[in-house]
Tab-separated table of C-alpha atoms and ligand atoms in Angstrom:
chain	number	residue	atom	x	y	z
F	1	MET	CA	0.803	17.960	28.538
F	2	VAL	CA	-0.277	21.349	29.827
F	3	ASN	CA	-1.224	24.721	28.373
F	4	GLY	CA	-2.610	23.020	25.296
F	5	ASN	CA	-5.537	23.946	23.127
F	6	ILE	CA	-6.687	20.372	23.400
F	7	ILE	CA	-9.460	19.378	21.009
F	8	THR	CA	-10.647	16.115	22.543
F	9	LEU	CA	-13.359	15.408	19.907
F	10	GLU	CA	-15.039	13.527	22.781
F	11	ALA	CA	-18.704	14.342	23.366
F	12	GLY	CA	-19.042	15.966	26.779
F	13	LEU	CA	-15.366	16.872	27.083
F	14	GLY	CA	-14.994	19.470	24.329
F	15	ARG	CA	-11.774	21.421	24.771
F	16	ALA	CA	-9.246	21.076	27.553
F	17	GLU	CA	-5.916	22.522	28.658
F	18	LEU	CA	-4.317	19.436	30.082
F	19	VAL	CA	-4.016	15.800	29.141
F	20	ALA	CA	-2.311	13.388	31.510
F	21	VAL	CA	-0.893	10.078	30.324
F	22	ARG	CA	0.114	7.060	32.385
F	23	GLU	CA	2.016	4.383	30.519
F	24	ASP	CA	0.191	3.916	27.217
F	25	ARG	CA	-3.189	5.305	28.250
F	26	ILE	CA	-4.821	8.656	28.816
F	27	LEU	CA	-5.340	9.123	32.534
F	28	HIS	CA	-7.108	12.454	32.656
F	29	VAL	CA	-8.272	15.334	30.484
F	30	GLY	CA	-9.030	18.642	32.155
F	31	GLY	CA	-7.875	22.117	33.196
F	32	ARG	CA	-4.377	23.258	34.048
F	33	GLU	CA	-5.344	23.440	37.734
F	34	ASP	CA	-5.478	19.625	37.770
F	35	LEU	CA	-1.709	19.397	37.316
F	36	ASP	CA	-0.768	19.550	41.004
F	37	ASN	CA	-2.949	16.569	41.851
F	38	LEU	CA	-1.607	14.496	38.974
F	39	LYS	CA	2.140	15.020	38.869
F	40	ASP	CA	4.798	13.309	40.923
F	41	ARG	CA	8.595	13.344	40.857
F	42	ASN	CA	8.783	11.235	37.723
F	43	THR	CA	6.198	13.107	35.654
F	44	ARG	CA	7.460	14.530	32.373
F	45	ILE	CA	5.639	17.793	31.781
F	46	ILE	CA	5.291	18.979	28.186
F	47	ASP	CA	4.323	22.637	27.949
F	48	CYS	CA	2.320	23.060	24.737
F	49	HIS	CA	2.464	26.891	24.870
F	50	GLY	CA	-1.117	27.128	23.647
F	51	LYS	CA	-0.536	24.849	20.658
F	52	THR	CA	-3.340	22.608	19.429
F	53	VAL	CA	-3.424	18.987	20.521
F	54	LEU	CA	-5.523	16.353	18.721
F	55	PRO	CA	-5.941	12.587	18.752
F	56	GLY	CA	-3.297	11.024	16.456
F	57	PHE	CA	-4.359	10.860	12.810
F	58	ASN	CA	-5.737	7.637	11.382
F	59	ASP	CA	-5.092	7.079	7.675
F	60	ALA	CA	-7.914	4.689	6.871
F	61	HIS	CA	-6.748	3.784	3.360
F	62	CYS	CA	-3.113	3.593	2.358
F	63	HIS	CA	-0.647	1.210	0.747
F	64	PHE	CA	2.409	0.930	2.952
F	65	PHE	CA	4.409	-1.432	0.717
F	66	ALA	CA	3.928	0.718	-2.370
F	67	PHE	CA	4.736	3.793	-0.271
F	68	ALA	CA	8.054	2.269	0.826
F	69	GLU	CA	8.802	1.335	-2.801
F	70	SER	CA	7.952	4.829	-3.991
F	71	LEU	CA	10.666	6.227	-1.752
F	72	ILE	CA	13.433	4.072	-3.229
F	73	GLY	CA	12.415	3.835	-6.889
F	74	CYS	CA	12.396	6.559	-9.485
F	75	SER	CA	9.616	9.156	-9.102
F	76	PHE	CA	7.793	11.018	-11.871
F	77	MET	CA	5.435	13.228	-9.836
F	78	PRO	CA	4.024	16.192	-11.830
F	79	GLN	CA	6.362	18.591	-10.011
F	80	GLU	CA	9.379	16.469	-11.038
F	81	VAL	CA	8.796	15.795	-14.742
F	82	HIS	CA	6.962	17.855	-17.368
F	83	SER	CA	7.356	15.805	-20.520
F	84	ILE	CA	8.137	12.358	-21.860
F	85	SER	CA	11.645	13.526	-22.669
F	86	ASP	CA	12.073	14.452	-18.950
F	87	ILE	CA	11.032	10.889	-18.133
F	88	GLN	CA	13.541	9.494	-20.636
F	89	LYS	CA	16.363	11.622	-19.227
F	90	LYS	CA	15.535	10.625	-15.669
F	91	ILE	CA	15.513	6.917	-16.550
F	92	GLN	CA	18.842	7.309	-18.366
F	93	ARG	CA	20.405	8.939	-15.301
F	94	PHE	CA	18.889	6.342	-12.971
F	95	SER	CA	20.061	3.393	-15.096
F	96	LYS	CA	23.692	4.537	-15.252
F	97	GLY	CA	25.863	1.929	-13.545
F	98	LEU	CA	22.981	-0.496	-12.999
F	99	PRO	CA	23.869	-4.006	-14.223
F	100	PRO	CA	21.970	-4.912	-17.421
F	101	GLY	CA	18.751	-6.744	-16.630
F	102	THR	CA	18.131	-4.859	-13.371
F	103	TRP	CA	14.530	-3.713	-13.149
F	104	ILE	CA	13.849	0.020	-13.055
F	105	LYS	CA	10.586	0.799	-11.336
F	106	ALA	CA	9.168	4.271	-11.401
F	107	ARG	CA	5.998	5.700	-9.952
F	108	ALA	CA	3.502	8.462	-10.201
F	109	TYR	CA	3.602	9.691	-13.782
F	110	ASP	CA	0.387	11.311	-14.989
F	111	GLY	CA	-0.168	11.917	-18.705
F	112	PHE	CA	-2.429	14.875	-17.944
F	113	TYR	CA	0.498	16.803	-16.487
F	114	LEU	CA	2.946	15.910	-19.302
F	115	SER	CA	3.267	18.384	-22.176
F	116	GLU	CA	2.393	15.568	-24.635
F	117	LYS	CA	-0.901	14.940	-22.731
F	118	ARG	CA	-0.572	11.184	-23.126
F	119	HIS	CA	0.935	8.067	-21.568
F	120	PRO	CA	4.472	7.228	-22.667
F	121	THR	CA	4.650	4.032	-24.776
F	122	ARG	CA	7.076	1.106	-24.743
F	123	TRP	CA	8.976	2.772	-27.595
F	124	ASP	CA	9.366	6.012	-25.625
F	125	LEU	CA	10.856	4.001	-22.763
F	126	ASP	CA	13.067	1.936	-25.123
F	127	ARG	CA	14.737	5.203	-26.095
F	128	ALA	CA	15.799	5.635	-22.436
F	129	THR	CA	17.140	2.089	-21.991
F	130	SER	CA	16.845	-1.170	-23.852
F	131	ILE	CA	19.036	-3.228	-21.526
F	132	HIS	CA	17.028	-2.716	-18.320
F	133	PRO	CA	13.394	-3.760	-18.006
F	134	VAL	CA	11.358	-0.670	-17.053
F	135	LYS	CA	8.003	-0.531	-15.280
F	136	LEU	CA	6.248	2.810	-14.920
F	137	THR	CA	3.237	3.066	-12.646
F	138	HIS	CA	0.554	5.698	-13.238
F	139	SER	CA	-0.200	8.029	-10.313
F	140	SER	CA	-3.556	6.276	-9.828
F	141	GLY	CA	-1.828	2.901	-9.587
F	142	ASN	CA	-4.303	1.526	-12.153
F	143	ALA	CA	-2.190	1.823	-15.313
F	144	HIS	CA	1.373	0.756	-16.104
F	145	VAL	CA	3.796	1.182	-18.992
F	146	LEU	CA	6.508	-1.373	-19.743
F	147	ASN	CA	9.409	-1.026	-22.155
F	148	SER	CA	10.001	-3.756	-24.752
F	149	LEU	CA	12.463	-5.712	-22.621
F	150	ALA	CA	10.034	-5.678	-19.690
F	151	MET	CA	7.210	-6.869	-21.966
F	152	VAL	CA	9.315	-9.831	-23.072
F	153	THR	CA	10.456	-10.534	-19.498
F	154	VAL	CA	6.900	-10.705	-18.116
F	155	GLY	CA	5.670	-12.602	-21.155
F	156	ILE	CA	3.321	-10.147	-22.869
F	157	SER	CA	3.318	-10.512	-26.659
F	158	ASN	CA	0.939	-9.975	-29.602
F	159	GLU	CA	-0.744	-13.264	-28.736
F	160	THR	CA	-1.279	-12.609	-25.019
F	161	PRO	CA	-4.999	-12.441	-24.219
F	162	GLU	CA	-6.244	-9.823	-21.749
F	163	PRO	CA	-6.620	-11.125	-18.194
F	164	PRO	CA	-10.234	-10.589	-17.022
F	165	GLY	CA	-10.980	-6.927	-16.291
F	166	ALA	CA	-7.712	-5.719	-17.847
F	167	ILE	CA	-6.701	-3.984	-21.077
F	168	ILE	CA	-3.475	-4.496	-23.034
F	169	GLU	CA	-3.470	-1.438	-25.292
F	170	ARG	CA	-2.532	-2.284	-28.906
F	171	GLU	CA	-1.617	-0.518	-32.112
F	172	LEU	CA	-4.717	-0.429	-34.294
F	173	SER	CA	-2.937	-1.438	-37.514
F	174	THR	CA	-0.728	-4.274	-36.230
F	175	GLY	CA	-2.377	-5.423	-32.997
F	176	GLU	CA	1.021	-5.059	-31.362
F	177	PRO	CA	0.868	-4.089	-27.644
F	178	ASN	CA	2.242	-0.554	-27.156
F	179	GLY	CA	3.330	-1.156	-23.560
F	180	ILE	CA	0.383	0.578	-21.884
F	181	LEU	CA	-1.520	-1.737	-19.557
F	182	TYR	CA	-4.705	-1.031	-17.606
F	183	GLY	CA	-5.903	-2.981	-14.593
F	184	MET	CA	-2.902	-5.340	-14.689
F	185	GLY	CA	-1.373	-4.393	-11.322
F	186	PRO	CA	-2.174	-7.747	-9.641
F	187	TYR	CA	-0.639	-9.664	-12.586
F	188	LEU	CA	2.498	-7.508	-12.669
F	189	SER	CA	3.020	-7.756	-8.917
F	190	LYS	CA	3.361	-11.516	-9.385
F	191	VAL	CA	5.831	-11.446	-12.290
F	192	VAL	CA	7.983	-8.375	-11.622
F	193	PRO	CA	10.574	-9.112	-8.913
F	194	SER	CA	10.365	-6.979	-5.782
F	195	PHE	CA	13.195	-4.732	-4.620
F	196	ASN	CA	16.092	-6.394	-2.821
F	197	THR	CA	15.753	-6.555	0.956
F	198	LEU	CA	18.397	-3.959	1.682
F	199	ASP	CA	16.776	-1.330	-0.560
F	200	TYR	CA	13.344	-2.264	0.691
F	201	ASN	CA	14.336	-1.793	4.319
F	202	THR	CA	15.617	1.688	3.508
F	203	GLY	CA	12.241	2.523	1.968
F	204	VAL	CA	10.365	1.059	4.916
F	205	LYS	CA	12.379	3.077	7.434
F	206	GLU	CA	11.759	6.257	5.506
F	207	ALA	CA	8.064	5.510	5.010
F	208	GLY	CA	7.635	4.735	8.712
F	209	LYS	CA	9.299	8.025	9.635
F	210	LYS	CA	7.263	10.047	7.117
F	211	LEU	CA	3.998	8.804	8.629
F	212	LEU	CA	5.102	9.946	12.074
F	213	CYS	CA	6.177	13.376	10.880
F	214	PHE	CA	2.708	13.813	9.351
F	215	GLY	CA	1.137	12.942	12.719
F	216	VAL	CA	-0.233	9.608	11.513
F	217	THR	CA	-0.385	7.169	14.433
F	218	SER	CA	-2.602	4.484	12.857
F	219	ILE	CA	-2.957	3.218	9.302
F	220	GLN	CA	-5.128	0.748	7.479
F	221	ASP	CA	-3.339	-0.950	4.636
F	222	ALA	CA	-5.915	-1.469	1.900
F	223	SER	CA	-3.826	-3.332	-0.695
F	224	SER	CA	-5.535	-6.115	-2.577
F	225	GLN	CA	-2.201	-8.011	-2.793
F	226	ASN	CA	-1.981	-8.287	0.997
F	227	ASP	CA	-1.308	-11.843	2.136
F	228	MET	CA	0.432	-13.850	4.853
F	229	ASN	CA	3.849	-12.884	3.573
F	230	ARG	CA	3.121	-9.209	3.826
F	231	TRP	CA	1.594	-9.767	7.233
F	232	LYS	CA	4.858	-11.327	8.411
F	233	LEU	CA	6.868	-8.444	6.951
F	234	LEU	CA	4.716	-5.853	8.711
F	235	LYS	CA	5.128	-7.832	11.906
F	236	HIS	CA	8.894	-7.869	11.381
F	237	TRP	CA	9.051	-4.084	10.841
F	238	LYS	CA	6.926	-3.533	13.927
F	239	ASN	CA	9.437	-5.570	15.909
F	240	THR	CA	12.471	-3.751	14.500
F	241	GLY	CA	10.771	-0.421	15.262
F	242	ASP	CA	10.986	0.735	11.639
F	243	LEU	CA	7.211	0.931	11.558
F	244	LYS	CA	5.979	2.612	14.733
F	245	CYS	CA	2.482	3.379	13.476
F	246	LYS	CA	-0.298	1.049	14.538
F	247	VAL	CA	-1.391	-1.039	11.573
F	248	LYS	CA	-4.551	-2.759	10.470
F	249	MET	CA	-4.082	-4.812	7.344
F	250	MET	CA	-6.895	-5.723	5.006
F	251	LEU	CA	-6.437	-9.070	3.315
F	252	GLY	CA	-6.683	-9.388	-0.424
F	253	TYR	CA	-9.477	-11.672	-1.585
F	254	GLU	CA	-7.090	-14.382	-2.759
F	255	ALA	CA	-5.393	-14.474	0.619
F	256	PHE	CA	-8.785	-14.530	2.343
F	257	GLU	CA	-9.686	-17.651	0.384
F	258	SER	CA	-6.715	-19.420	1.931
F	259	TYR	CA	-7.223	-17.668	5.245
F	260	GLN	CA	-7.004	-19.793	8.339
F	261	LYS	CA	-7.479	-18.187	11.673
F	262	ARG	CA	-4.576	-19.921	13.392
F	263	ASP	CA	-2.140	-18.400	10.897
F	264	PHE	CA	-2.857	-14.990	12.288
F	265	SER	CA	-2.327	-15.709	15.976
F	266	HIS	CA	-0.262	-12.917	17.439
F	267	ASN	CA	0.205	-10.672	20.392
F	268	ARG	CA	-1.926	-7.650	19.558
F	269	LYS	CA	-0.626	-5.465	22.314
F	270	ARG	CA	2.978	-5.991	21.331
F	271	ASP	CA	2.546	-5.942	17.574
F	272	GLN	CA	-0.120	-3.234	17.322
F	273	LEU	CA	-0.982	-5.077	14.187
F	274	ASP	CA	-4.228	-6.686	13.231
F	275	ILE	CA	-6.097	-8.112	10.276
F	276	ARG	CA	-9.226	-6.127	9.636
F	277	GLY	CA	-11.418	-6.918	6.707
F	278	VAL	CA	-10.986	-8.039	3.155
F	279	LYS	CA	-10.381	-5.782	0.174
F	280	ILE	CA	-12.129	-6.402	-3.137
F	281	ILE	CA	-11.226	-4.410	-6.225
F	282	LEU	CA	-14.281	-3.826	-8.358
F	283	ASN	CA	-12.540	-3.096	-11.613
F	284	GLU	CA	-14.206	-0.652	-14.047
F	285	THR	CA	-11.348	-0.574	-16.568
F	286	THR	CA	-12.989	-2.284	-19.529
F	287	GLY	CA	-16.354	-0.545	-19.129
F	288	ARG	CA	-17.750	-3.804	-17.784
F	289	LEU	CA	-17.495	-4.612	-14.094
F	290	TYR	CA	-15.063	-7.262	-13.003
F	291	PRO	CA	-15.856	-9.367	-11.037
F	292	ALA	CA	-19.389	-9.515	-12.422
F	293	GLN	CA	-22.370	-9.028	-10.106
F	294	SER	CA	-23.124	-12.689	-9.394
F	295	GLU	CA	-19.512	-13.488	-8.564
F	296	LEU	CA	-19.189	-10.325	-6.465
F	297	ASN	CA	-22.316	-11.300	-4.514
F	298	GLU	CA	-20.809	-14.650	-3.578
F	299	MET	CA	-17.427	-13.128	-2.661
F	300	VAL	CA	-19.042	-10.566	-0.363
F	301	LEU	CA	-21.302	-13.203	1.146
F	302	ARG	CA	-18.313	-15.432	1.970
F	303	ILE	CA	-16.458	-12.590	3.702
F	304	HIS	CA	-19.608	-11.478	5.511
F	305	LYS	CA	-20.327	-15.007	6.718
F	306	ALA	CA	-16.763	-15.292	8.017
F	307	GLY	CA	-17.646	-12.358	10.306
F	308	LEU	CA	-15.183	-10.039	8.575
F	309	GLN	CA	-15.562	-6.549	7.179
F	310	VAL	CA	-15.781	-6.074	3.403
F	311	ALA	CA	-14.035	-3.100	1.777
F	312	ILE	CA	-14.961	-2.705	-1.888
F	313	HIS	CA	-12.978	-0.433	-4.193
F	314	ALA	CA	-15.712	1.301	-6.229
F	315	ILE	CA	-15.232	4.629	-7.975
F	316	GLU	CA	-18.138	5.352	-10.271
F	317	GLU	CA	-21.894	4.874	-10.161
F	318	PRO	CA	-22.199	1.373	-11.691
F	319	ALA	CA	-19.505	-0.005	-9.380
F	320	ILE	CA	-20.957	1.636	-6.256
F	321	GLU	CA	-24.366	0.309	-7.245
F	322	ALA	CA	-22.983	-3.216	-7.723
F	323	ALA	CA	-21.174	-3.018	-4.374
F	324	CYS	CA	-24.445	-2.016	-2.668
F	325	THR	CA	-26.266	-4.877	-4.358
F	326	ALA	CA	-23.637	-7.384	-3.208
F	327	ILE	CA	-23.722	-6.142	0.389
F	328	ALA	CA	-27.541	-6.166	0.345
F	329	TYR	CA	-27.402	-9.759	-0.935
F	330	ALA	CA	-25.133	-10.785	1.969
F	331	LEU	CA	-27.295	-8.989	4.534
F	332	GLU	CA	-30.466	-10.584	3.189
F	333	GLY	CA	-29.009	-14.040	3.652
F	334	PHE	CA	-27.309	-13.351	6.974
F	335	SER	CA	-28.509	-10.209	8.654
F	336	ARG	CA	-25.875	-8.649	10.894
F	337	LYS	CA	-26.108	-5.358	12.730
F	338	ASP	CA	-23.076	-3.110	12.852
F	339	HIS	CA	-21.283	-4.902	9.992
F	340	ARG	CA	-19.300	-1.755	9.084
F	341	HIS	CA	-18.788	-2.832	5.491
F	342	ARG	CA	-17.073	-0.117	3.474
F	343	ILE	CA	-16.896	1.367	0.006
F	344	GLU	CA	-13.424	2.671	-0.854
F	345	HIS	CA	-13.217	5.966	-2.819
F	346	CYS	CA	-16.911	6.342	-3.800
F	347	SER	CA	-15.755	9.165	-6.052
F	348	VAL	CA	-18.878	9.833	-8.120
F	349	CYS	CA	-21.969	9.338	-5.992
F	350	PRO	CA	-25.367	10.925	-6.805
F	351	PRO	CA	-27.999	11.414	-4.045
F	352	ARG	CA	-29.939	8.305	-5.078
F	353	LEU	CA	-26.892	6.145	-4.315
F	354	SER	CA	-26.094	8.002	-1.079
F	355	LYS	CA	-29.561	7.038	0.105
F	356	ARG	CA	-28.956	3.416	-0.789
F	357	LEU	CA	-25.582	3.382	0.990
F	358	ALA	CA	-27.191	4.912	4.075
F	359	SER	CA	-30.063	2.451	4.085
F	360	LEU	CA	-27.575	-0.439	4.067
F	361	ASP	CA	-25.469	1.211	6.790
F	362	ILE	CA	-22.367	1.156	4.577
F	363	MET	CA	-19.397	3.369	5.454
F	364	VAL	CA	-17.486	5.343	2.849
F	365	CYS	CA	-13.722	5.752	2.977
F	366	THR	CA	-12.775	8.560	0.635
F	367	GLN	CA	-9.747	10.718	-0.268
F	368	PRO	CA	-10.292	14.467	0.130
F	369	SER	CA	-6.592	15.028	-0.733
F	370	PHE	CA	-7.391	14.022	-4.324
F	371	ILE	CA	-9.426	17.246	-4.605
F	372	TYR	CA	-6.324	19.157	-3.554
F	373	TYR	CA	-3.783	17.329	-5.709
F	374	SER	CA	-5.912	16.495	-8.776
F	375	GLY	CA	-8.865	18.903	-8.654
F	376	ASP	CA	-7.576	20.878	-11.643
F	377	ARG	CA	-7.441	17.672	-13.687
F	378	TYR	CA	-11.010	16.725	-12.651
F	379	LEU	CA	-12.293	20.128	-13.777
F	380	ARG	CA	-10.797	19.601	-17.222
F	381	THR	CA	-11.315	15.890	-17.824
F	382	VAL	CA	-14.393	14.741	-15.887
F	383	PRO	CA	-17.695	15.280	-17.738
F	384	ASP	CA	-20.217	17.622	-16.104
F	385	SER	CA	-22.677	14.816	-15.424
F	386	LYS	CA	-20.082	13.226	-13.104
F	387	LEU	CA	-18.448	16.421	-11.832
F	388	ARG	CA	-21.815	17.315	-10.279
F	389	HIS	CA	-21.470	14.393	-7.873
F	390	ILE	CA	-17.714	14.224	-7.329
F	391	TYR	CA	-16.602	13.440	-3.772
F	392	PRO	CA	-19.916	14.678	-2.329
F	393	ILE	CA	-18.707	14.516	1.270
F	394	ALA	CA	-21.269	16.899	2.817
F	395	SER	CA	-24.159	15.123	1.068
F	396	LEU	CA	-22.908	11.694	2.110
F	397	MET	CA	-22.672	12.877	5.718
F	398	LYS	CA	-26.120	14.473	5.551
F	399	SER	CA	-27.520	11.131	4.389
F	400	GLY	CA	-26.225	9.652	7.640
F	401	ILE	CA	-23.198	7.847	6.197
F	402	LEU	CA	-19.985	7.649	8.201
F	403	VAL	CA	-17.341	9.170	5.911
F	404	ILE	CA	-13.750	8.292	6.740
F	405	GLY	CA	-10.555	9.915	5.446
F	406	GLY	CA	-7.645	8.093	3.831
F	407	SER	CA	-4.755	9.231	1.658
F	408	ASP	CA	-4.449	6.270	-0.735
F	409	CYS	CA	-0.722	6.981	-0.346
F	410	PRO	CA	1.519	6.712	-2.399
F	411	VAL	CA	-1.045	8.082	-4.896
F	412	VAL	CA	-0.687	11.311	-2.881
F	413	PRO	CA	1.468	12.001	0.203
F	414	PRO	CA	0.076	10.675	3.517
F	415	ASN	CA	-0.179	14.154	5.048
F	416	PRO	CA	-3.778	14.511	6.328
F	417	LEU	CA	-3.709	18.335	6.384
F	418	PRO	CA	-4.128	19.006	2.639
F	419	GLY	CA	-7.006	16.494	2.839
F	420	ILE	CA	-8.604	18.275	5.788
F	421	TYR	CA	-8.101	21.581	3.957
F	422	ALA	CA	-9.719	20.278	0.755
F	423	ALA	CA	-12.646	18.711	2.627
F	424	VAL	CA	-13.359	22.188	4.052
F	425	SER	CA	-12.415	24.462	1.134
F	426	ARG	CA	-13.071	22.121	-1.831
F	427	LYS	CA	-10.067	23.772	-3.461
F	428	SER	CA	-7.276	22.309	-5.568
F	429	LYS	CA	-3.612	23.166	-5.259
F	430	THR	CA	-4.210	25.616	-8.104
F	431	GLU	CA	-6.946	27.255	-5.976
F	432	GLU	CA	-9.810	26.186	-8.204
F	433	GLU	CA	-13.075	25.239	-6.498
F	434	ILE	CA	-14.571	21.789	-7.043
F	435	LEU	CA	-18.240	21.498	-6.057
F	436	PRO	CA	-17.942	23.978	-3.145
F	437	LYS	CA	-21.362	23.118	-1.721
F	438	GLU	CA	-19.891	19.812	-0.592
F	439	GLY	CA	-17.508	21.518	1.881
F	440	ILE	CA	-17.703	20.468	5.531
F	441	SER	CA	-16.643	22.136	8.799
F	442	PRO	CA	-13.017	21.822	9.982
F	443	LEU	CA	-14.191	19.866	13.022
F	444	GLU	CA	-16.016	17.306	10.859
F	445	ALA	CA	-12.949	17.052	8.607
F	446	LEU	CA	-10.767	16.348	11.656
F	447	ARG	CA	-13.174	13.614	12.738
F	448	MET	CA	-12.792	11.925	9.329
F	449	TYR	CA	-9.094	11.404	10.106
F	450	THR	CA	-9.460	10.487	13.796
F	451	GLU	CA	-12.729	9.431	15.393
F	452	TYR	CA	-14.349	7.971	12.274
F	453	GLY	CA	-11.185	6.103	11.311
F	454	ALA	CA	-11.231	4.450	14.728
F	455	ARG	CA	-14.898	3.532	14.237
F	456	ALA	CA	-14.133	1.956	10.888
F	457	ASN	CA	-11.729	-0.322	12.767
F	458	PHE	CA	-14.146	-1.160	15.587
F	459	GLU	CA	-11.760	0.771	17.842
F	460	GLU	CA	-13.907	3.654	19.035
F	461	ARG	CA	-13.554	2.511	22.626
F	462	ILE	CA	-9.763	2.789	22.581
F	463	LYS	CA	-8.878	5.370	19.921
F	464	GLY	CA	-10.070	8.342	17.916
F	465	THR	CA	-10.822	10.876	20.675
F	466	LEU	CA	-8.969	12.042	23.765
F	467	ALA	CA	-10.669	10.636	26.847
F	468	PRO	CA	-9.560	8.786	29.986
F	469	GLY	CA	-8.780	5.140	29.300
F	470	LYS	CA	-8.066	5.593	25.585
F	471	GLN	CA	-4.698	4.888	23.994
F	472	ALA	CA	-2.349	7.834	24.350
F	473	ASP	CA	-1.874	8.602	20.634
F	474	LEU	CA	-1.638	12.363	20.187
F	475	VAL	CA	-0.398	15.040	17.820
F	476	VAL	CA	0.616	18.636	18.490
F	477	LEU	CA	-0.172	21.029	15.624
F	478	SER	CA	1.374	24.407	14.880
F	479	ALA	CA	-2.104	25.977	14.563
F	480	ASP	CA	-5.769	25.265	15.249
F	481	PRO	CA	-7.555	24.138	12.047
F	482	THR	CA	-10.916	25.179	13.539
F	483	SER	CA	-9.986	28.822	14.102
F	484	ILE	CA	-7.406	29.922	11.506
F	485	PRO	CA	-8.368	31.125	7.986
F	486	THR	CA	-9.219	28.080	5.835
F	487	GLU	CA	-6.377	28.842	3.397
F	488	GLU	CA	-3.821	28.213	6.154
F	489	ILE	CA	-5.025	24.735	7.148
F	490	LYS	CA	-2.994	22.980	4.444
F	491	ASP	CA	0.247	24.490	5.759
F	492	ILE	CA	-0.183	23.481	9.399
F	493	GLN	CA	2.908	21.672	10.661
F	494	ILE	CA	3.062	18.727	13.000
F	495	GLU	CA	5.237	19.614	15.972
F	496	MET	CA	5.051	16.375	17.920
F	497	THR	CA	3.660	12.871	17.490
F	498	ILE	CA	3.015	10.584	20.447
F	499	ILE	CA	2.135	6.886	20.275
F	500	ASP	CA	1.150	5.031	23.434
F	501	GLY	CA	2.495	7.869	25.558
F	502	GLU	CA	5.900	7.854	23.879
F	503	VAL	CA	7.133	10.818	21.848
F	504	VAL	CA	7.972	9.169	18.517
F	505	TRP	CA	8.557	12.284	16.474
F	506	GLU	CA	9.376	15.887	17.305
F	507	ASP	CA	9.993	18.874	15.066
F	508	SER	CA	13.484	20.089	15.866
C	1	LIG	ZN1	-6.009	2.357	-2.673
């Protein structure tokens, strides 16, 4: 590639005009004058016409399976539905012609953006269909609504006790569940049948393509349901070419418990697929942490002793505190340098906790895109005491914490640019500012989605910056995020995506 505005992000290399690739590796980074010495008859020369070239984006926290499902199910994103009656109409249309008993699964509703300002109930959904079981997933993924038939099908009745850490919302007068469920995702994923293979493959193909067109060359799947089965599926899609992105999969804790090393033997180079770490959900739904501190300590210790990385989902102060305590407990028993344990989200984090995270050398994987997509909701629903410490990215970085970027897709789209924009501007889609003092420089924001993501995977030697010997994963952008007006960063287009030296996506 020549005539590029190449941002290498590599210390000592800075910017360059040319990057040469041989097979799947970067051979050379330098000036345009180096071209004559490098090219031969078979060299493909890509003229970048001054466009910006970066290392491929690394989405350090996403949910590929749910993303694929979101592309084939019914979607209730705020721009698509404005009221519960919109939801009912959409389900009615979707259910037409479906054999009775077929599950309807819909994603991404958010009561805040509905005119009724509430969750739909089972009775609202019954009005749309009573012959198909319906499962609605909240945009956060942490709440679900089932219609009456779905409730019966999965076996939730007046007598059903709450699973630990979950809430079955009930009518005050009768105790009858109203269909709204909190923290029951893991339970539902076991009892609600998955999509049929044909539909699923369509979703997977589309999801794989979407990642490439957003310039994402590596992902980390952070789903707590991840197990051997999912591992095999990912492997299958890598082989069919439907999933071209490089993938690291975190294991869910249950799968880790039955984890045996020999089950995961594979050809890394061919599959570009690896198990990296174990995900623990620290559930704050009921106001009490689940798992409780002592159990969490032992879980983290077991993962730590197995030599793996721990990634703990913790959103608010008590959960982040408990996660720190558990990691400290593991480190006290078995000290290990460079453990790279992670907190996922770390959404409300006051300075006192930042200091504790830094002292334990814990990384934070957070979602700047949430500021862009949901910032207006935070301003109206999050109390001031928490809003003061919401996604404090600059403060976390100043404390010496490595802060990594992830989309949490399908909660929001896996396009890193609105995230990079929000990390810099601290602005929502509606152009409202959320804690502007926590803004960072465009270059730091780019590192969150490249270099730091690679570090979180122990891959800094092979990925994350553009330097000789590293894997040739690159993106070409329509503009330079470090020099254009901040407002324009979110609209930057990806013009080309390259994985291992192969052009896998091109804007036509
Ligand atoms: Zn997530």
